[in-house]
Coordinates of C-alpha atoms in Angstrom, one line a residue:
Chain A
X92 CA -34.3 11.7 -10.9
X93 CA -31.1 13.8 -10.4
X94 CA -29.3 14.5 -13.6
X95 CA -26.2 12.5 -13.2
X96 CA -24.5 13.9 -16.3
X97 CA -20.7 13.3 -16.2
X98 CA -19.0 16.8 -15.9
X99 CA -15.7 16.9 -17.3
X100 CA -13.5 19.1 -19.5
X101 CA -14.3 18.3 -23.2
X102 CA -12.0 16.1 -25.1
X103 CA -10.1 17.9 -27.8
X104 CA -9.8 16.2 -31.2
X105 CA -6.3 17.2 -32.1
X106 CA -3.3 15.6 -30.5
X107 CA -1.8 17.6 -27.7
X108 CA 1.9 17.8 -27.4
X109 CA 2.4 21.5 -26.0
X110 CA 3.0 21.4 -22.3
X111 CA 1.0 24.7 -22.0
X112 CA -1.8 23.1 -23.8
X113 CA -1.7 20.2 -21.4
X114 CA -1.8 22.4 -18.4
X115 CA -4.6 24.5 -19.9
X116 CA -6.7 21.3 -20.3
X117 CA -6.3 20.1 -16.7
X118 CA -6.2 23.6 -14.9
X119 CA -9.7 23.4 -13.8
X120 CA -9.8 19.6 -13.0
X121 CA -9.4 20.3 -9.3
X122 CA -12.8 21.9 -9.3
X123 CA -14.4 18.6 -10.1
X124 CA -13.0 17.0 -6.9
X125 CA -14.6 18.6 -3.6
X126 CA -11.9 17.2 -1.4
X127 CA -9.3 19.9 -2.7
X128 CA -11.3 22.8 -1.2
X129 CA -9.9 21.5 2.1
X130 CA -7.0 22.9 3.8
X131 CA -4.7 20.4 5.4
X132 CA -2.8 21.9 8.4
X133 CA -3.4 25.3 7.0
X134 CA -2.0 24.2 3.6
X135 CA -3.6 23.4 0.2
X136 CA -3.7 19.6 -0.2
X137 CA -0.9 18.5 -2.5
X138 CA -2.3 14.9 -2.8
X139 CA 0.4 12.9 -4.2
X140 CA -0.8 9.4 -3.2
X141 CA -3.2 8.4 -6.0
X142 CA -1.3 5.1 -6.6
X143 CA -2.7 4.2 -3.0
X144 CA -6.0 5.3 -3.8
X145 CA -7.6 8.3 -5.9
X146 CA -9.8 11.1 -5.0
X147 CA -13.2 11.1 -6.3
X148 CA -15.1 13.7 -8.7
X149 CA -18.4 15.2 -7.8
X150 CA -20.1 13.1 -10.5
X151 CA -19.0 9.9 -8.7
X152 CA -20.0 11.0 -5.5
X153 CA -23.3 12.1 -6.8
X154 CA -23.9 8.7 -8.5
X155 CA -23.7 7.1 -5.0
X156 CA -26.0 9.5 -3.4
X157 CA -28.4 9.3 -6.4
X158 CA -28.4 5.4 -6.4
X159 CA -29.3 5.3 -2.8
X160 CA -31.8 8.2 -2.9
X161 CA -33.7 7.2 -6.0
X162 CA -33.0 3.8 -7.4
X163 CA -31.8 1.5 -4.5
X164 CA -33.1 -2.0 -4.8
X165 CA -31.4 -5.5 -5.2
X166 CA -30.7 -6.4 -8.9
X167 CA -31.4 -9.2 -11.2
X168 CA -34.4 -10.6 -9.2
X169 CA -37.0 -8.3 -8.7
X170 CA -39.9 -7.1 -11.1
X171 CA -40.5 -4.0 -9.6
X172 CA -39.6 -0.7 -11.0
X173 CA -36.7 0.1 -8.4
X174 CA -35.2 -3.5 -9.1
X175 CA -35.5 -3.0 -12.8
X176 CA -33.8 0.5 -12.9
X177 CA -31.1 -0.7 -10.4
X178 CA -30.3 -3.7 -12.7
X179 CA -30.3 -1.5 -16.0
X180 CA -27.9 0.8 -14.4
X181 CA -25.7 -1.9 -13.1
X182 CA -25.6 -3.7 -16.4
X183 CA -25.1 -0.4 -18.1
X184 CA -21.9 0.1 -16.0
X185 CA -20.6 -3.3 -17.2
X186 CA -21.0 -2.1 -20.8
X187 CA -19.0 1.0 -19.8
X188 CA -16.2 -1.1 -18.6
X189 CA -16.4 -2.9 -21.9
X190 CA -15.8 0.3 -23.7
X191 CA -13.2 1.3 -21.3
X192 CA -11.0 -1.6 -21.9
X193 CA -12.4 -2.3 -25.4
X194 CA -13.5 -5.8 -24.5
X195 CA -15.3 -8.0 -27.2
X196 CA -18.2 -8.4 -25.0
X197 CA -19.5 -7.4 -21.6
X198 CA -19.8 -11.0 -20.7
X199 CA -16.1 -10.9 -20.4
X200 CA -16.2 -8.3 -17.8
X201 CA -16.6 -9.7 -14.1
X202 CA -17.2 -7.5 -11.2
X203 CA -15.1 -8.4 -8.1
X204 CA -14.1 -6.6 -5.0
X205 CA -10.7 -5.3 -6.5
X206 CA -7.7 -6.4 -8.2
X207 CA -6.5 -8.7 -5.3
X208 CA -9.9 -10.5 -5.5
X209 CA -9.8 -10.7 -9.4
X210 CA -6.3 -12.3 -9.1
X211 CA -7.3 -14.6 -6.3
X212 CA -10.4 -15.7 -8.5
X213 CA -8.0 -16.6 -11.3
X214 CA -5.4 -18.4 -9.0
X215 CA -8.4 -20.4 -7.6
X216 CA -10.5 -21.1 -10.8
X217 CA -7.9 -21.3 -13.3
X218 CA -5.8 -22.9 -10.9
X219 CA -8.3 -25.7 -10.1
X220 CA -8.8 -26.3 -13.8
X221 CA -5.1 -26.2 -15.1
X222 CA -2.5 -26.4 -12.4
X223 CA -1.0 -29.7 -11.4
X224 CA 2.0 -30.9 -9.5
X225 CA 5.2 -29.6 -10.9
X226 CA 3.5 -27.1 -13.3
X227 CA 5.1 -23.7 -13.5
X228 CA 3.9 -20.2 -13.0
X229 CA 6.0 -17.3 -13.9
X230 CA 5.7 -13.8 -12.2
X231 CA 8.3 -11.1 -12.0
X232 CA 10.4 -9.4 -9.3
X233 CA 8.3 -6.3 -9.7
X234 CA 4.9 -7.7 -8.4
X235 CA 2.7 -6.1 -5.8
X236 CA 2.0 -8.8 -3.0
X237 CA -1.5 -9.3 -4.5
X238 CA 0.3 -10.8 -7.7
X239 CA 2.7 -12.9 -5.7
X240 CA 0.8 -14.5 -2.6
X241 CA -2.1 -15.9 -4.6
X242 CA 0.3 -17.9 -6.7
X243 CA 2.3 -18.9 -3.8
X244 CA -1.0 -20.2 -2.1
X245 CA -1.8 -22.1 -5.5
X246 CA 1.7 -23.6 -5.5
X247 CA 1.3 -24.8 -2.2
X248 CA -2.0 -26.4 -2.7
X249 CA -0.9 -28.1 -5.9
X250 CA 2.8 -28.8 -5.7
X251 CA 3.4 -26.4 -8.7
X252 CA 6.5 -24.1 -8.9
X253 CA 6.7 -20.4 -9.0
X254 CA 9.4 -18.7 -11.2
X255 CA 10.4 -15.2 -11.2
X256 CA 11.6 -12.9 -14.1
X257 CA 14.4 -10.8 -12.5
X258 CA 14.9 -7.1 -12.9
X259 CA 17.8 -4.7 -13.0
X260 CA 18.9 -1.9 -10.8
X261 CA 16.7 0.7 -12.8
X262 CA 13.8 -1.5 -12.1
X263 CA 13.4 -2.9 -15.5
X264 CA 12.5 -6.4 -16.0
X265 CA 15.0 -8.7 -17.8
X266 CA 12.6 -9.5 -20.2
X267 CA 15.0 -11.8 -22.2
X268 CA 15.2 -14.0 -19.1
X269 CA 11.6 -15.0 -19.9
X270 CA 12.7 -17.5 -22.7
X271 CA 15.0 -19.2 -20.3
X272 CA 12.4 -19.6 -17.7
X273 CA 9.7 -20.9 -20.0
X274 CA 9.5 -24.8 -20.0
X275 CA 6.8 -27.3 -21.3
X276 CA 5.5 -27.1 -17.8
X277 CA 4.8 -23.4 -17.8
X278 CA 1.1 -22.8 -17.4
X279 CA 0.8 -19.0 -16.7
X280 CA 2.5 -16.0 -16.8
X281 CA 1.1 -13.2 -14.3
X282 CA 2.8 -9.7 -14.8
X283 CA 2.1 -6.3 -13.5
X284 CA 1.6 -3.7 -16.3
X285 CA 3.0 -0.8 -14.1
X286 CA 4.9 -1.3 -10.8
X287 CA 3.1 0.5 -8.0
X288 CA 6.5 0.7 -6.1
X289 CA 8.8 2.0 -8.9
X290 CA 6.5 3.2 -11.6
X291 CA 8.0 0.9 -14.3
X292 CA 6.0 0.3 -17.4
X293 CA 6.5 -3.3 -18.5
X294 CA 6.3 -4.2 -22.1
X295 CA 3.3 -6.3 -21.9
X296 CA 2.3 -6.4 -25.4
X297 CA 5.6 -7.9 -26.3
X298 CA 5.6 -10.4 -23.6
X299 CA 2.1 -11.6 -24.0
X300 CA 2.8 -12.2 -27.7
X301 CA 5.9 -14.2 -26.7
X302 CA 4.2 -16.3 -24.0
X303 CA 1.3 -17.0 -26.5
X304 CA 3.8 -18.6 -29.1
X305 CA 4.3 -21.1 -26.3
X306 CA 0.7 -21.4 -25.7
X307 CA 1.0 -20.0 -22.4
X308 CA -2.0 -17.6 -21.2
X309 CA -1.1 -14.3 -19.6
X310 CA -2.7 -12.3 -16.5
X311 CA -2.0 -8.6 -16.5
X312 CA -2.4 -6.8 -13.3
X313 CA -3.7 -3.4 -14.5
X314 CA -4.3 -1.8 -11.0
X315 CA -1.7 1.0 -11.7
X316 CA -2.3 1.2 -15.7
X317 CA -6.0 1.4 -16.0
X318 CA -6.3 4.9 -14.5
X319 CA -3.3 6.3 -16.5
X320 CA -3.1 4.6 -20.0
X321 CA -5.6 3.7 -22.7
X322 CA -6.2 -0.1 -22.2
X323 CA -7.2 -2.3 -24.9
X324 CA -7.4 -5.9 -24.1
X325 CA -8.1 -7.0 -27.5
X326 CA -5.2 -5.4 -28.9
X327 CA -3.0 -6.7 -26.0
X328 CA -4.7 -10.0 -26.4
X329 CA -4.2 -10.8 -22.7
X330 CA -6.0 -13.6 -21.4
X331 CA -6.9 -11.8 -17.8
X332 CA -6.8 -8.2 -17.0
X333 CA -7.5 -6.9 -13.4
X334 CA -8.2 -3.4 -12.1
X335 CA -9.6 -1.7 -9.1
X336 CA -12.3 1.1 -9.0
X337 CA -10.8 3.0 -6.2
X338 CA -7.7 3.6 -8.1
X339 CA -9.6 4.8 -11.1
X340 CA -11.4 7.6 -9.6
X341 CA -14.2 5.4 -8.5
X342 CA -15.5 4.2 -5.2
X343 CA -13.8 1.4 -3.0
X344 CA -15.1 -2.1 -2.8
X345 CA -15.4 -2.8 -6.6
X346 CA -13.1 -4.0 -9.3
X347 CA -13.0 -5.8 -12.5
X348 CA -11.7 -9.1 -14.0
X349 CA -11.6 -9.2 -17.6
X350 CA -11.1 -12.5 -19.1
X351 CA -11.5 -14.1 -22.5
X352 CA -14.8 -15.8 -22.9
X353 CA -13.7 -19.1 -23.4
X354 CA -11.5 -19.0 -20.1
X355 CA -14.7 -17.8 -18.3
X356 CA -16.9 -20.7 -19.9
X357 CA -14.3 -23.3 -18.8
X358 CA -13.3 -22.1 -15.4
X359 CA -15.1 -23.5 -12.4
X360 CA -16.8 -21.1 -10.1
X361 CA -14.9 -19.2 -7.5
X362 CA -17.4 -18.4 -4.9
X363 CA -20.9 -20.3 -4.5
X364 CA -24.0 -18.8 -3.6
X365 CA -27.0 -16.7 -4.9
X366 CA -26.8 -15.1 -8.3
X367 CA -24.2 -17.5 -9.7
X368 CA -26.6 -20.4 -10.2
X369 CA -29.5 -21.2 -12.5
X370 CA -31.0 -23.9 -10.5
X371 CA -30.1 -25.4 -7.0
X372 CA -31.2 -28.8 -5.5
X373 CA -29.9 -30.4 -2.5
X374 CA -28.0 -32.8 -4.5
X375 CA -26.3 -30.5 -7.1
X376 CA -26.5 -27.1 -8.8
X377 CA -26.5 -25.6 -12.2
X378 CA -24.3 -22.6 -12.6
X379 CA -25.3 -19.3 -14.1
X380 CA -24.2 -18.0 -17.4
X381 CA -20.9 -15.8 -17.5
X382 CA -20.2 -13.3 -16.1
X383 CA -22.7 -14.1 -13.5
X384 CA -21.1 -17.5 -12.8
X385 CA -18.4 -15.6 -11.0
X386 CA -20.6 -13.0 -9.2
X387 CA -21.9 -14.7 -6.2
X388 CA -24.0 -12.9 -3.7
X389 CA -25.5 -9.2 -3.8
X390 CA -22.7 -7.0 -5.2
X391 CA -21.6 -3.4 -4.4
X392 CA -24.3 -2.2 -6.5
X393 CA -24.2 1.5 -6.0
X394 CA -20.4 1.3 -6.1
X395 CA -20.5 -0.4 -9.4
X396 CA -22.7 2.2 -10.9
X397 CA -20.5 4.8 -9.6
X398 CA -17.5 3.0 -11.3
X399 CA -19.4 3.4 -14.7
X400 CA -19.6 7.1 -13.8
X401 CA -15.8 7.3 -13.1
X402 CA -14.9 5.6 -16.2
X403 CA -17.2 7.7 -18.3
X404 CA -15.5 10.7 -16.7
X405 CA -12.1 9.5 -17.8
X406 CA -13.2 8.7 -21.3
X407 CA -14.7 12.2 -21.7
X408 CA -11.3 13.7 -20.7
X409 CA -9.7 11.1 -22.9
X410 CA -6.9 8.6 -21.7
X411 CA -4.3 9.7 -24.3
X412 CA -4.6 13.2 -23.0
X413 CA -4.3 11.9 -19.2
X414 CA -1.5 10.0 -20.1
X415 CA 0.5 12.8 -21.9
X416 CA -0.3 15.4 -18.9
X417 CA 0.9 12.9 -16.4
X418 CA 4.0 12.3 -18.2
X419 CA 4.7 15.8 -18.4
X420 CA 4.1 16.1 -14.6
X421 CA 6.4 13.2 -14.2
X422 CA 9.3 14.8 -16.1
X423 CA 8.8 18.2 -14.2
X424 CA 8.8 16.4 -10.9
X425 CA 11.9 14.2 -11.8
X426 CA 13.8 17.5 -12.7
X427 CA 12.6 19.2 -9.4
X428 CA 13.5 16.4 -7.2
X429 CA 16.7 15.6 -8.9
X430 CA 18.1 19.0 -7.9
X431 CA 17.6 18.5 -4.2
X432 CA 20.8 17.5 -2.6
X433 CA 20.9 13.9 -1.1
X434 CA 17.7 12.9 -3.0
X435 CA 17.8 9.6 -4.8
X436 CA 15.3 8.2 -7.0
X437 CA 14.6 4.5 -6.8
X438 CA 13.3 3.2 -10.1
X439 CA 14.6 4.9 -13.1
X440 CA 13.3 2.7 -15.8
X441 CA 13.1 4.3 -19.4
X442 CA 9.3 3.7 -19.6
X443 CA 7.6 5.1 -16.3
X444 CA 4.2 6.2 -15.1
X445 CA 3.9 9.2 -13.2
X446 CA 5.1 7.9 -9.8
X447 CA 8.3 8.6 -8.2
X448 CA 9.8 6.4 -5.2
X449 CA 12.8 8.2 -3.5
X450 CA 15.2 8.4 -0.6
X451 CA 16.4 11.5 1.1
X452 CA 19.9 11.5 2.7
X453 CA 19.7 8.6 5.5
X454 CA 16.3 9.8 6.7
X455 CA 13.9 7.2 7.0
X456 CA 10.9 7.6 4.7
X457 CA 8.5 7.5 7.7
X458 CA 10.1 10.6 9.1
X459 CA 9.8 12.3 5.7
X460 CA 6.2 11.5 5.2
X461 CA 5.3 12.7 8.7
X462 CA 7.2 16.0 8.2
X463 CA 5.8 16.6 4.8
X464 CA 2.3 15.9 6.0
X465 CA 2.7 19.1 8.1
X466 CA 3.1 21.1 5.1
X467 CA -0.2 19.6 3.5
X468 CA 1.7 17.0 1.3
X469 CA 0.5 13.5 1.2
X470 CA 2.7 10.9 0.2
X471 CA 3.0 7.4 0.9
X472 CA 6.0 5.7 2.9
X473 CA 6.8 2.1 3.5
X474 CA 7.2 -1.0 1.5
X475 CA 4.2 -0.2 -0.8
X476 CA 3.1 -4.0 -0.6
X477 CA 6.3 -4.8 -2.5
X478 CA 8.7 -6.2 0.0
X479 CA 10.7 -8.2 -2.7
X480 CA 11.4 -4.9 -4.4
X481 CA 12.5 -3.4 -1.3
X482 CA 14.9 -6.4 -0.5
X483 CA 16.4 -6.2 -4.1
X484 CA 17.4 -2.7 -3.3
X485 CA 18.6 -3.5 0.3
X486 CA 16.1 -1.0 1.6
X487 CA 13.3 -1.3 4.1
X488 CA 11.2 1.3 2.4
X489 CA 10.8 4.4 0.1
X490 CA 8.9 7.7 0.0
X491 CA 6.5 7.6 -2.9
X492 CA 4.8 10.7 -4.6
X493 CA 2.3 9.5 -7.4
X494 CA 0.3 11.7 -9.6
X495 CA -3.3 12.0 -10.8
X496 CA -5.2 14.1 -12.9
X497 CA -5.9 16.7 -10.3
X498 CA -2.1 17.4 -9.7
X499 CA -0.3 20.3 -10.9
X500 CA 3.0 22.1 -10.9
X501 CA 2.1 23.8 -7.6
X502 CA 1.8 20.3 -6.1
X503 CA 5.5 19.5 -7.2
X504 CA 6.7 23.0 -5.7
X505 CA 4.9 22.2 -2.4
X506 CA 6.5 18.8 -2.2
X507 CA 10.1 20.1 -2.9
X508 CA 9.5 23.0 -0.2
X509 CA 8.4 20.2 2.2
X510 CA 11.4 18.1 1.4
X511 CA 13.7 21.0 2.1
X512 CA 12.0 21.4 5.5
X513 CA 12.7 17.8 6.3
X514 CA 16.5 18.4 5.4
X515 CA 16.3 21.5 7.7
X516 CA 14.9 19.5 10.6
X517 CA 17.6 16.9 10.4
X518 CA 20.1 19.6 9.8
X519 CA 22.6 17.6 7.8
X520 CA 23.3 15.2 10.6
X521 CA 24.8 12.1 9.1
Chain B
X148 CA -19.4 15.9 9.9
X149 CA -16.4 17.8 9.0
X150 CA -17.2 20.7 6.2
X151 CA -14.8 22.2 3.9
X152 CA -14.0 25.0 6.4
X153 CA -12.9 22.6 9.2
X154 CA -9.1 23.3 9.6
X155 CA -7.0 20.2 10.1
X156 CA -4.8 21.7 12.8
X157 CA -1.1 21.5 12.8
X158 CA 0.5 19.9 15.8
X159 CA 4.0 21.3 15.6
X160 CA 6.1 18.6 14.1
X161 CA 9.2 20.2 15.8
X162 CA 7.8 19.2 19.2
X163 CA 8.3 15.6 17.8
X164 CA 11.7 16.1 16.1
X165 CA 13.4 17.9 19.0
X166 CA 17.2 18.1 18.9
X167 CA 17.6 15.3 21.4
X168 CA 15.4 12.9 19.2
X169 CA 17.3 14.0 16.0
X170 CA 20.7 13.5 17.8
X171 CA 19.6 9.9 19.1
X172 CA 17.7 9.1 16.2
X173 CA 20.9 9.8 13.6
X174 CA 23.5 9.2 16.1
X175 CA 22.1 6.3 18.5
X176 CA 23.9 5.2 21.5
X177 CA 24.7 1.5 22.1
X178 CA 23.7 0.4 18.7
X179 CA 25.5 -2.8 18.4
X180 CA 25.0 -6.6 19.1
X181 CA 26.0 -8.2 22.2
X182 CA 27.4 -11.8 22.2
X183 CA 27.2 -12.4 25.9
X184 CA 23.6 -11.2 26.6
X185 CA 21.4 -12.7 29.2
X186 CA 18.3 -12.1 27.3
X187 CA 17.0 -10.9 24.0
X188 CA 13.8 -9.2 22.8
X189 CA 12.5 -8.5 19.2
X190 CA 10.3 -6.0 17.8
X191 CA 8.9 -5.5 14.4
X192 CA 6.3 -3.1 13.0
X193 CA 5.0 -4.5 9.5
X194 CA 3.4 -1.1 8.7
X195 CA 6.6 0.6 8.2
X196 CA 9.4 -2.2 8.3
X197 CA 10.8 -0.9 11.7
X198 CA 12.6 -3.7 13.1
X199 CA 14.6 -4.1 16.4
X200 CA 16.6 -6.6 18.3
X201 CA 17.4 -5.9 21.9
X202 CA 20.2 -7.3 24.0
X203 CA 20.3 -7.2 27.9
X204 CA 22.9 -8.1 30.4
X205 CA 22.3 -8.2 34.1
X206 CA 24.7 -7.4 37.0
X207 CA 24.3 -9.8 39.8
X208 CA 25.5 -9.6 43.4
X209 CA 28.8 -11.3 43.1
X210 CA 29.5 -11.3 46.7
X211 CA 26.9 -13.9 47.2
X212 CA 28.7 -17.5 46.5
X213 CA 25.7 -19.0 44.4
X214 CA 25.1 -15.7 42.8
X215 CA 23.4 -16.4 39.7
X216 CA 21.3 -19.5 41.0
X217 CA 19.0 -17.9 43.6
X218 CA 15.6 -16.5 42.5
X219 CA 16.3 -13.6 45.1
X220 CA 19.5 -12.6 43.4
X221 CA 17.9 -13.0 40.0
X222 CA 15.1 -10.5 41.0
X223 CA 17.6 -8.2 42.6
X224 CA 20.0 -8.0 39.6
X225 CA 20.2 -4.8 37.9
X226 CA 20.5 -4.1 34.1
X227 CA 24.0 -3.7 33.6
X228 CA 24.0 -3.2 29.9
X229 CA 21.5 -2.9 27.0
X230 CA 22.3 -2.6 23.3
X231 CA 20.2 -2.8 20.3
X232 CA 20.4 -3.5 16.5
X233 CA 17.9 -2.8 13.8
X234 CA 16.6 -0.6 11.1
X235 CA 14.0 2.2 11.8
X236 CA 13.0 5.7 11.7
X237 CA 14.3 8.5 13.6
X238 CA 11.7 8.1 16.3
X239 CA 11.8 4.4 16.8
X240 CA 15.9 4.7 16.7
X241 CA 15.7 7.6 19.1
X242 CA 13.4 5.8 21.6
X243 CA 15.7 2.6 21.5
X244 CA 19.0 4.7 22.1
X245 CA 17.3 6.5 24.9
X246 CA 16.1 3.2 26.3
X247 CA 19.6 1.7 26.5
X248 CA 20.6 4.7 28.9
X249 CA 17.3 5.1 30.9
X250 CA 17.0 1.5 32.2
X251 CA 20.6 1.0 33.3
X252 CA 20.9 0.1 37.0
X253 CA 17.2 -0.8 37.5
X254 CA 16.0 -4.1 38.8
X255 CA 13.7 -6.2 36.3
X256 CA 10.7 -4.8 38.3
X257 CA 11.8 -1.2 38.1
X258 CA 12.5 -1.7 34.4
X259 CA 9.0 -3.0 33.9
X260 CA 7.2 -0.2 35.8
X261 CA 9.4 2.4 34.2
X262 CA 8.4 0.8 30.7
X263 CA 4.8 0.9 31.5
X264 CA 5.1 4.5 32.6
X265 CA 6.7 5.6 29.5
X266 CA 4.2 3.7 27.2
X267 CA 1.3 5.5 29.2
X268 CA 3.1 8.7 28.6
X269 CA 2.8 8.3 24.8
X270 CA -0.5 6.7 24.4
X271 CA -2.7 8.2 27.1
X272 CA -3.2 12.1 27.4
X273 CA -3.1 13.2 31.0
X274 CA -3.2 16.4 33.0
X275 CA -1.6 14.7 35.8
X276 CA 2.4 15.2 36.1
X277 CA 4.1 12.4 34.4
X278 CA 6.4 10.3 36.5
X279 CA 10.1 11.1 36.2
X280 CA 11.0 9.9 32.9
X281 CA 14.0 12.0 32.4
X282 CA 15.1 12.4 28.9
X283 CA 12.2 10.3 27.5
X284 CA 9.8 13.3 28.0
X285 CA 11.3 14.4 24.7
X286 CA 9.0 11.6 23.1
X287 CA 5.9 12.8 24.7
X288 CA 5.1 14.7 21.6
X289 CA 4.4 11.7 19.8
X290 CA 0.9 11.5 21.2
X291 CA -0.1 14.2 18.8
X292 CA 1.0 11.9 15.8
X293 CA -1.0 8.6 16.3
X294 CA 0.6 7.1 13.3
X295 CA 4.0 7.4 14.9
X296 CA 3.2 6.0 18.4
X297 CA 4.2 2.3 17.3
X298 CA 7.4 3.8 16.3
X299 CA 8.1 5.4 19.8
X300 CA 7.0 2.2 21.7
X301 CA 8.7 -0.5 19.4
X302 CA 11.9 -0.8 21.5
X303 CA 9.9 -0.7 24.8
X304 CA 7.6 -3.6 23.8
X305 CA 11.1 -5.5 22.8
X306 CA 12.3 -4.9 26.4
X307 CA 9.0 -6.2 28.0
X308 CA 9.1 -9.3 25.8
X309 CA 12.9 -9.8 26.7
X310 CA 12.3 -9.4 30.4
X311 CA 9.2 -11.6 30.4
X312 CA 10.8 -14.5 28.6
X313 CA 13.9 -14.1 31.0
X314 CA 11.6 -14.5 34.0
X315 CA 9.8 -17.4 32.4
X316 CA 13.2 -19.0 31.5
X317 CA 14.5 -18.7 35.0
X318 CA 11.0 -19.5 36.4
X319 CA 11.0 -16.4 38.5
X320 CA 7.9 -15.6 40.3
X321 CA 6.9 -12.0 39.6
X322 CA 4.6 -10.0 42.0
X323 CA 1.2 -8.9 41.4
X324 CA 1.1 -10.3 38.0
X325 CA 3.5 -7.5 36.8
X326 CA 3.1 -8.7 33.2
X327 CA -0.6 -7.9 33.2
X328 CA -1.3 -5.3 30.3
X329 CA 1.9 -6.3 28.4

């Protein structure tokens, strides 16, 4: 079997505060990612779109190849060697997820297709169990469509009402409004940890505690936080936490719903089929134990195992170190971008992740994105699946540069130079 | 399979963002609504949020006493004025602005044929000489930027939609299924 040891820069025991130390820690990280040996249009790849999806390290890519080359079989059912090996690796990945988010038990970690499916699962199952006509669900104005639409659908099905915590022009939630929104009919609070569109980090620990004072369970959309912050679901005490593998340096097609054990025990299944049953007759079926009750059908086995590799890779580097490094890049990028005449940053919350949405003069973000692409710079442009946020700021779209562990100061410089090229092409017209 | 040595080549972005496109994209012509429009078309690109409303006014043969009523007059009417409103990138705005000038004095048939010729010029690579598209050849470079083709064509799809609904509303028979492929 190919040795699939995770190769990453060793974690350092002492706290790192010095920018030079941070830069030294991550100076060779790009070498772990084969895609950075590519030139894009003759330029090094300045990949500033990690909020959309992350690039993958060799160890993750090797896990996929290794699984299909050496241990490929369906899991949980077979008695032959390959099946036992595949099952062991799949369940080992579940334990890795448990460690990554510090869940009490791996039974609380359900594998789904991604954050979107995780939220839909809760909306469906928790919704079926707990939500009735005139009940209320609270979300925020900062949500990605995947944490808005499932709740809208649930409200349409049940006659429940959706309420929204507003935000200010810095992109910060008006958390104090939460108290006014809560009524005896409030049954769930669903909040993003970090806004994908603005980078705002919400004070979720405080919000969870507040909601729990009223007996209201809380779902946290962790798609943008799991790759960048150390997550401790026990410390947060959230009822549900969701994240996606492909945003966490793992493959596409897999994600995690963490839910407290008592919720998973009580909630009805989401999808029916094989794996999630203990016994099936033509009259009725007996459902499997958790988490399998919520894992119908054959999962993305190799991808799940590779997710485990990705999380091991991150934990070897250390999430606190990753967070510190990305905060450093954020500050440097904000400084550099703010010095460009006509550049306006959208989303200026006091607590932000390493993601900067911006406008440049009156130039449409789509034009900005196309032109910087010619200089090897990959940013995202558009509404970022957050149309309500765009509406709030009275704009149709933004350009967004988002950072990952492979980014460095050269990427920031490349972006700034490309933006000056955009200004040159538009020659200050309008 | 691409190896690490494959060079992702650079089409010259300046071939797309020519002076004419920047000019029309930042200072578009005929960018306003029209209260007396004969027909209207909408276009929306959900990928980027580009949105356009197109307004068309026809000029009829006023010497004919029942000038608006006859089908013959409807079909021989020429486009007298086109305006647009909307939010969009420089490419979609420039394309709309150039459209408002390019289709003036064309009949419905001529406008449809011209639109199809333009749409072909930005979606199909061809060695043949492009039909005379005038200033719109400035947008030909978009074919090297597939993600931007929808920007260049948005206003034209709005135009075709407007003309189609106008013909349906007036119950005008169009030759040879002129709306095929739209």
